[in-house]
XYZ file of C-alpha atoms in Angstrom:
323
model
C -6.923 -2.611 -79.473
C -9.060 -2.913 -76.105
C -9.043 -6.755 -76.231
C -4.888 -6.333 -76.519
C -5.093 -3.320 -73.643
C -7.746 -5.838 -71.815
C -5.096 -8.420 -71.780
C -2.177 -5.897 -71.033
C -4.088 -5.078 -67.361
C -4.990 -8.606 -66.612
C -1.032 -9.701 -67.405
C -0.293 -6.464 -64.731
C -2.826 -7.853 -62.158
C -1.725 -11.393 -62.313
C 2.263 -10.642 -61.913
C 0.914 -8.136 -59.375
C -0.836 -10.612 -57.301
C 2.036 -13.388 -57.734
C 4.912 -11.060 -55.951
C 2.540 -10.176 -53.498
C 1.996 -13.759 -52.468
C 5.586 -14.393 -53.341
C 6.235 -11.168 -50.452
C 3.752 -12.238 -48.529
C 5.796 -15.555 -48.032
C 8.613 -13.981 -47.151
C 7.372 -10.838 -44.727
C 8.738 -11.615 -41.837
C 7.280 -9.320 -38.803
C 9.922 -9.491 -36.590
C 12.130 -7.528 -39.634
C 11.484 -4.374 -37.164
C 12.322 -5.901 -33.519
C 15.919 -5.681 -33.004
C 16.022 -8.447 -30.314
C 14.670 -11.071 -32.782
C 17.000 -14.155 -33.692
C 16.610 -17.776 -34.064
C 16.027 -18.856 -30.495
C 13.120 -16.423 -29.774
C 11.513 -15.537 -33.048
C 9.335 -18.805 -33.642
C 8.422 -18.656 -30.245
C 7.025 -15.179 -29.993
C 4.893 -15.459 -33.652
C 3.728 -18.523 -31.688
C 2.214 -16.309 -29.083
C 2.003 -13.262 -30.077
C -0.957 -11.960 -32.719
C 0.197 -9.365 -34.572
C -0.943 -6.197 -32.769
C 0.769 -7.755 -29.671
C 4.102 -7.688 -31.597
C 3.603 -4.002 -33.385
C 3.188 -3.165 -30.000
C 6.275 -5.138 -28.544
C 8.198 -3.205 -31.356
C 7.425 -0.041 -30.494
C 8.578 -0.634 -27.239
C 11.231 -3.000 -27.832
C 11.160 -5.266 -24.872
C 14.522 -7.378 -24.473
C 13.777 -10.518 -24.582
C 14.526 -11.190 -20.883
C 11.564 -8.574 -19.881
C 8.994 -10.907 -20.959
C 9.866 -14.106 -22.653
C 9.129 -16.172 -19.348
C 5.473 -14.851 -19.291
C 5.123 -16.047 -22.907
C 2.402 -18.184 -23.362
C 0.917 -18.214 -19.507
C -2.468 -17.423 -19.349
C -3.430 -14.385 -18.483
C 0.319 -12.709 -20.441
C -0.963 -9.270 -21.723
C 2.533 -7.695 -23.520
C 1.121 -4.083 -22.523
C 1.802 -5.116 -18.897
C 5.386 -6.240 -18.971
C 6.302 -3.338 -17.191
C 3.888 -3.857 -14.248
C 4.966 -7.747 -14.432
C 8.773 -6.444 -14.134
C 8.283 -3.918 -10.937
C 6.408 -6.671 -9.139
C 8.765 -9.104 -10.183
C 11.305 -6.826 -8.560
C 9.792 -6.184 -5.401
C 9.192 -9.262 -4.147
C 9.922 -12.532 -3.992
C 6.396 -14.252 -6.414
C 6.460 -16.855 -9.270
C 5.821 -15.709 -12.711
C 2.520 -17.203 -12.887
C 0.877 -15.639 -9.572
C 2.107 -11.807 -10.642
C 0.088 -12.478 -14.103
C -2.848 -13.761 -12.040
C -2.423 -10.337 -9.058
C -1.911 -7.611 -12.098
C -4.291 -8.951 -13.987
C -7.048 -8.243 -11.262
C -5.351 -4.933 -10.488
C -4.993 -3.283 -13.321
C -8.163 -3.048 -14.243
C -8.877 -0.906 -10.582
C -5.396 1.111 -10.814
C -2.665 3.479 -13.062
C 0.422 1.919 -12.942
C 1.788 4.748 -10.636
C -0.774 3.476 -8.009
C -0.134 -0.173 -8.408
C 3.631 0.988 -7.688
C 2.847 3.144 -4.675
C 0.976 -0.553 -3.630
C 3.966 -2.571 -3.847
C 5.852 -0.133 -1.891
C 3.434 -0.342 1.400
C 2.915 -4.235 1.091
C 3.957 -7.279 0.251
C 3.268 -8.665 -3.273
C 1.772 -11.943 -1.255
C -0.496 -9.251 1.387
C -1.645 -7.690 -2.326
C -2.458 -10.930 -3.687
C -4.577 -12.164 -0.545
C -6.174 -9.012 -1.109
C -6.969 -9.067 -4.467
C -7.416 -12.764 -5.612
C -8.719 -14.312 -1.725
C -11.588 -14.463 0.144
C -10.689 -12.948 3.223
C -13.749 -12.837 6.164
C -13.384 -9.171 7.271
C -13.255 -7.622 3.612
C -16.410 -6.843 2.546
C -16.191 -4.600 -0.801
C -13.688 -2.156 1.098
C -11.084 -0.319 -0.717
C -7.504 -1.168 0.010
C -5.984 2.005 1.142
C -2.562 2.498 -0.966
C -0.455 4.827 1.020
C -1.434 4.265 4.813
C 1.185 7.244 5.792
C -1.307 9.482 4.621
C -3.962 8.144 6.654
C -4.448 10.612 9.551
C -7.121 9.735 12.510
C -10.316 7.913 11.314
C -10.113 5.003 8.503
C -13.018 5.202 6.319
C -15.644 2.241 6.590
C -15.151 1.938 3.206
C -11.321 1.495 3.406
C -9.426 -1.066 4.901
C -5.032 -1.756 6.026
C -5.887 -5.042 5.887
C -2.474 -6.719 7.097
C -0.905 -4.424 6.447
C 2.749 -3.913 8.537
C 5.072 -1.031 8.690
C 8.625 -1.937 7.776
C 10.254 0.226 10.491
C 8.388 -1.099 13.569
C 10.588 -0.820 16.831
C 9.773 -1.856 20.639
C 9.278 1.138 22.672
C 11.385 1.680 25.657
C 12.928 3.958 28.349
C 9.537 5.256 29.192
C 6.744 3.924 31.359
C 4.710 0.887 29.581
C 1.940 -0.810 30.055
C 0.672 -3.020 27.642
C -3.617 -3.388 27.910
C -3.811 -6.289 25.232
C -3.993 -9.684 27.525
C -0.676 -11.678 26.613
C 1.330 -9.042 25.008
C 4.063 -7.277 27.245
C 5.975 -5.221 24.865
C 4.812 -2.093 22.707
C 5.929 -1.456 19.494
C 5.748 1.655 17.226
C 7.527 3.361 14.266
C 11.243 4.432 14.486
C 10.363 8.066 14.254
C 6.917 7.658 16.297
C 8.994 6.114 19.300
C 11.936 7.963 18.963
C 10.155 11.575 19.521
C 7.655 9.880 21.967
C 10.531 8.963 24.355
C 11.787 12.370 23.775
C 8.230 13.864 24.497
C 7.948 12.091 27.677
C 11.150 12.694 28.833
C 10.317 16.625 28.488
C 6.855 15.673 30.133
C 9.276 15.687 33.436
C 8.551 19.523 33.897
C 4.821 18.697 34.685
C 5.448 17.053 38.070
C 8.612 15.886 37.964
C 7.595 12.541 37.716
C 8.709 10.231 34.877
C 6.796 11.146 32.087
C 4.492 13.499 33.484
C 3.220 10.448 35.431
C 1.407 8.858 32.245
C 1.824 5.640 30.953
C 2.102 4.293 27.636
C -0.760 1.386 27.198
C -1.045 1.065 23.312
C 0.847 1.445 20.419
C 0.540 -0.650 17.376
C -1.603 -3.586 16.806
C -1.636 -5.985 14.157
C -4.445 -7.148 11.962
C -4.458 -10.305 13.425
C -4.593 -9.268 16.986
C -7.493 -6.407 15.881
C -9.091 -9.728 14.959
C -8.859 -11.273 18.118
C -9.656 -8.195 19.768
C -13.054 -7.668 17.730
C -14.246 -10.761 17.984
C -13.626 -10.771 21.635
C -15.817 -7.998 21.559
C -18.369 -9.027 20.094
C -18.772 -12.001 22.349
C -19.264 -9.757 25.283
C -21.073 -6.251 24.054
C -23.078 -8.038 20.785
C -22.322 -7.090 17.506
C -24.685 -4.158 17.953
C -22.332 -2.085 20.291
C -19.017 -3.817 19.084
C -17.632 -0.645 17.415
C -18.616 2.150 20.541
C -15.607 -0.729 21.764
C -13.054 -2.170 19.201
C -12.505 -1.320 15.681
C -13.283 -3.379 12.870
C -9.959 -5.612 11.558
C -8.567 -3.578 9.041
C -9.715 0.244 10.191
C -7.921 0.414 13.209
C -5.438 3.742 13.345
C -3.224 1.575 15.976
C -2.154 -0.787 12.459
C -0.633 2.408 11.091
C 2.176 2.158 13.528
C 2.297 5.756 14.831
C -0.582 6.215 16.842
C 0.004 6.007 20.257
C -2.396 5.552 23.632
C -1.137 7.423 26.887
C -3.035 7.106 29.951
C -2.439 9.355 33.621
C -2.021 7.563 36.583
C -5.241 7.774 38.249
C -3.648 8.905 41.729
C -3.442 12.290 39.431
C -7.246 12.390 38.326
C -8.970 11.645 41.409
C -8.518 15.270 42.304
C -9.666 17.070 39.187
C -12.994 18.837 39.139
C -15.144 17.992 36.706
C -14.732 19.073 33.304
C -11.369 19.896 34.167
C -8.499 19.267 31.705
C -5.814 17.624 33.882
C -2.020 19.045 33.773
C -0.998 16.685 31.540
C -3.301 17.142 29.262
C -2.992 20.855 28.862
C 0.651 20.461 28.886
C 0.182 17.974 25.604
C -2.062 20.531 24.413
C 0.855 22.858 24.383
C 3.743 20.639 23.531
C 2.891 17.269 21.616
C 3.234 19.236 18.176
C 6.610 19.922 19.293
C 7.419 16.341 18.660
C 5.343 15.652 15.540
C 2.363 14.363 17.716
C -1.276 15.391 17.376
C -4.417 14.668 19.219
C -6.613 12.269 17.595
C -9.413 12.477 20.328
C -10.484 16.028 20.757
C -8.308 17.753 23.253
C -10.847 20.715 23.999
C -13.158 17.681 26.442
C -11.484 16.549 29.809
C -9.660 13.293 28.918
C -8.904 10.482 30.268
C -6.540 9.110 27.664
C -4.851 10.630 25.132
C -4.941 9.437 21.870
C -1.638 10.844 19.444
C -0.616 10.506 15.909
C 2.762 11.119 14.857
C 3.149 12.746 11.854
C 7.083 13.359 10.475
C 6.102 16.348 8.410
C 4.690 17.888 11.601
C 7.988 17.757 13.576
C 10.223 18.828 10.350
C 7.984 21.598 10.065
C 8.655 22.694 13.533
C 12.263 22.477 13.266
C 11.944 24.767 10.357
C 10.247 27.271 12.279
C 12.363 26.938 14.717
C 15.517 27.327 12.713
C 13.713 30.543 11.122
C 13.261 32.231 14.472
C-alpha cells in the first residue's frame, strides 16, 4: 500500500514538473504589456531583464517613448520620462541625453532636473555636467537663477547661463563701461520699468533721468571671463574679487541687475557722508518700479546698484489698487 501510494506521488511530481517546463516554454512575459507585437517584442526581451519589463508594464510605455534608447548604453527604463522631457526641450541626440541624465539624476528629483531644462539649454546642462570647464571648481549649478537675489554663493555658479528675454536698453542715458561693447542689454521687464523709473527720475532736477547714467546691465559669462582675467593681470589674484566677480557668480548674468552712476558735476558739491538727491530719491521710489538696492543704500553712494524683481512691482500695483 505505501510502495503503490509512493509511486502515486512520484507519478504527481513528474506530470507536475513536465507542464511546468511545458508552461515554462510557453510563458511569454510580454502576455501583460499591451503594446507588445511582432516587431518590438523580440527586441525588448533582447534588452530588457525581467524586472526592467515588470516595470515597463506597470507603466506601460508606448513603444515610441523608449524603443530608440533600447540597447544604448547607459538606457535605464525608470528614466524614460526624464529621457522624453529632455528630448522635448531641446534639440540633443538620443545618445548624449542618456549620457547628461545619467550624471544628473543621481544629484536631482525629476521636478528639479525639469526646473533645469527650463533655465538652460540641454547643451549649457551637458557642458556642465559631463565637461571640464576651467572656472567650475565643485560649485553647484544654481537651478532657478530668478530666485537669485543680490550675492551668488561661492559655492554656486550661472555658469553660461542666458536669459531668454534679453532686450537692448534704450531711451535713457547709456554708457557702456565694458571696453568694446556700446549697447546695454537687460530683461524685458527689468528695462521696461527702468526706462519708466528714469523717466520719473525727471522730478529730481529736471534733467534726463535725474542726471544718472546707465553704465551696466547684463554681462555674459564669457565677457565675466574676460573681465576677471583682465583683472587679475593688473590687481593679482589676491585682490581680484575686492574688483571683478568670479565667471559664473556675477549678479549682472542674471539679466536684471542694473548699474546707475550720477554725473559727477552733481557730486562734487555734496558734503561728506551725504546721500546725494538721487540717491535719496531712489531710496524713496525704485520699489515703485520693482527695483531694489543691492549695495546698501543707508552709506553715501556713488553708484547704485538695483535688482529688479517682478513680484516687487506686482505687489505694488496691488497695493496700489487696494488704496
Amino acid at each position: 500500500m505505501k510502495m503503490k501510494r509512493g509511486l502515486f506521488i512520484g507519478a504527481l511530481l513528474a506530470l507536475f514538473l513536465c507542464c511546468f517546463h511545458i508552461m515554462n516554454q510557453h510563458y511569454d512575459e510580454l502576455s501583460r504589456y499591451q503594446y507588445a507585437n511582432d516587431e518590438n517584442r523580440k527586441i525588448i526581451l533582447e534588452y530588457m531583464t525581467t524586472e526592467d519589463i515588470n516595470y515597463l508594464i506597470d507603466r506601460q510605455y508606448k513603444p515610441e517613448e523608449f524603443m530608440e534608447y533600447l540597447g544604448m548604453s547607459n538606457f535605464n527604463i525608470r528614466y524614460v520620462d526624464w529621457y522624453n522631457y529632455a528630448k522635448n526641450v531641446g534639440e540633443m541626440d538620443a545618445a548624449s541625453i542618456l549620457e547628461l541624465v545619467d550624471v544628473m539624476k543621481d544629484q536631482m528629483s525629476f521636478s528639479t532636473f525639469k526646473v533645469y531644462c527650463s533655465n538652460y539649454s540641454l547643451a549649457q546642462l551637458k557642458s556642465f555636467y559631463t565637461e571640464e570647464n576651467a572656472f567650475v571648481h565643485e560649485q553647484t549649478l544654481i537651478s532657478d537663477p530668478s530666485s537669485v537675489t543680490g550675492k551668488i554663493e561661492e559655492n554656486t555658479t550661472l555658469f553660461t547661463y542666458t536669459p531668454k528675454d534679453l532686450v537692448e536698453v534704450s531711451g535713457i542715458p547709456i554708457v557702456n563701461q565694458i571696453q568694446g561693447e556700446e549697447t546695454i542689454q537687460l530683461s524685458q521687464g527689468a528695462a521696461e520699468e527702468l526706462v519708466n523709473m528714469c523717466n520719473a527720475a525727471f522730478e529730481i532736477n529736471e534733467k534726463t533721468c535725474g542726471n544718472m547714467v546707465v553704465t551696466t546691465g547684463y554681462i555674459s559669462f564669457d565677457t565675466q571671463e574676460q573681465l576677471y582675467e583682465e583683472a587679475v593681470l593688473t590687481y593679482g589674484i589676491d585682490d581680484v574679487f575686492n574688483h571683478v566677480a568670479y565667471p559664473g557668480q556675477s549678479i549682472y548674468q542674471l539679466g536684471n541687475v542694473v548699474r546707475l552712476v550720477v554725473a559727477s558735476v552733481e557730486t562734487t558739491n555734496l558734503k561728506e557722508m551725504e546721500l546725494s538727491p538721487q540717491q535719496l530719491w531712489l531710496i524713496e521710489h525704485a520699489h515703485e518700479y520693482g527695483f531694489e538696492f543691492v549695495n546698501d543704500p543707508a552709506q553715501p553712494l556713488e553708484e547704485f546698484i538695483l535688482q529688479y524683481h517682478e513680484d516687487l512691482k506686482q505687489n505694488n500695483e496691488e497695493g496700489d489698487e487696494t488704496q
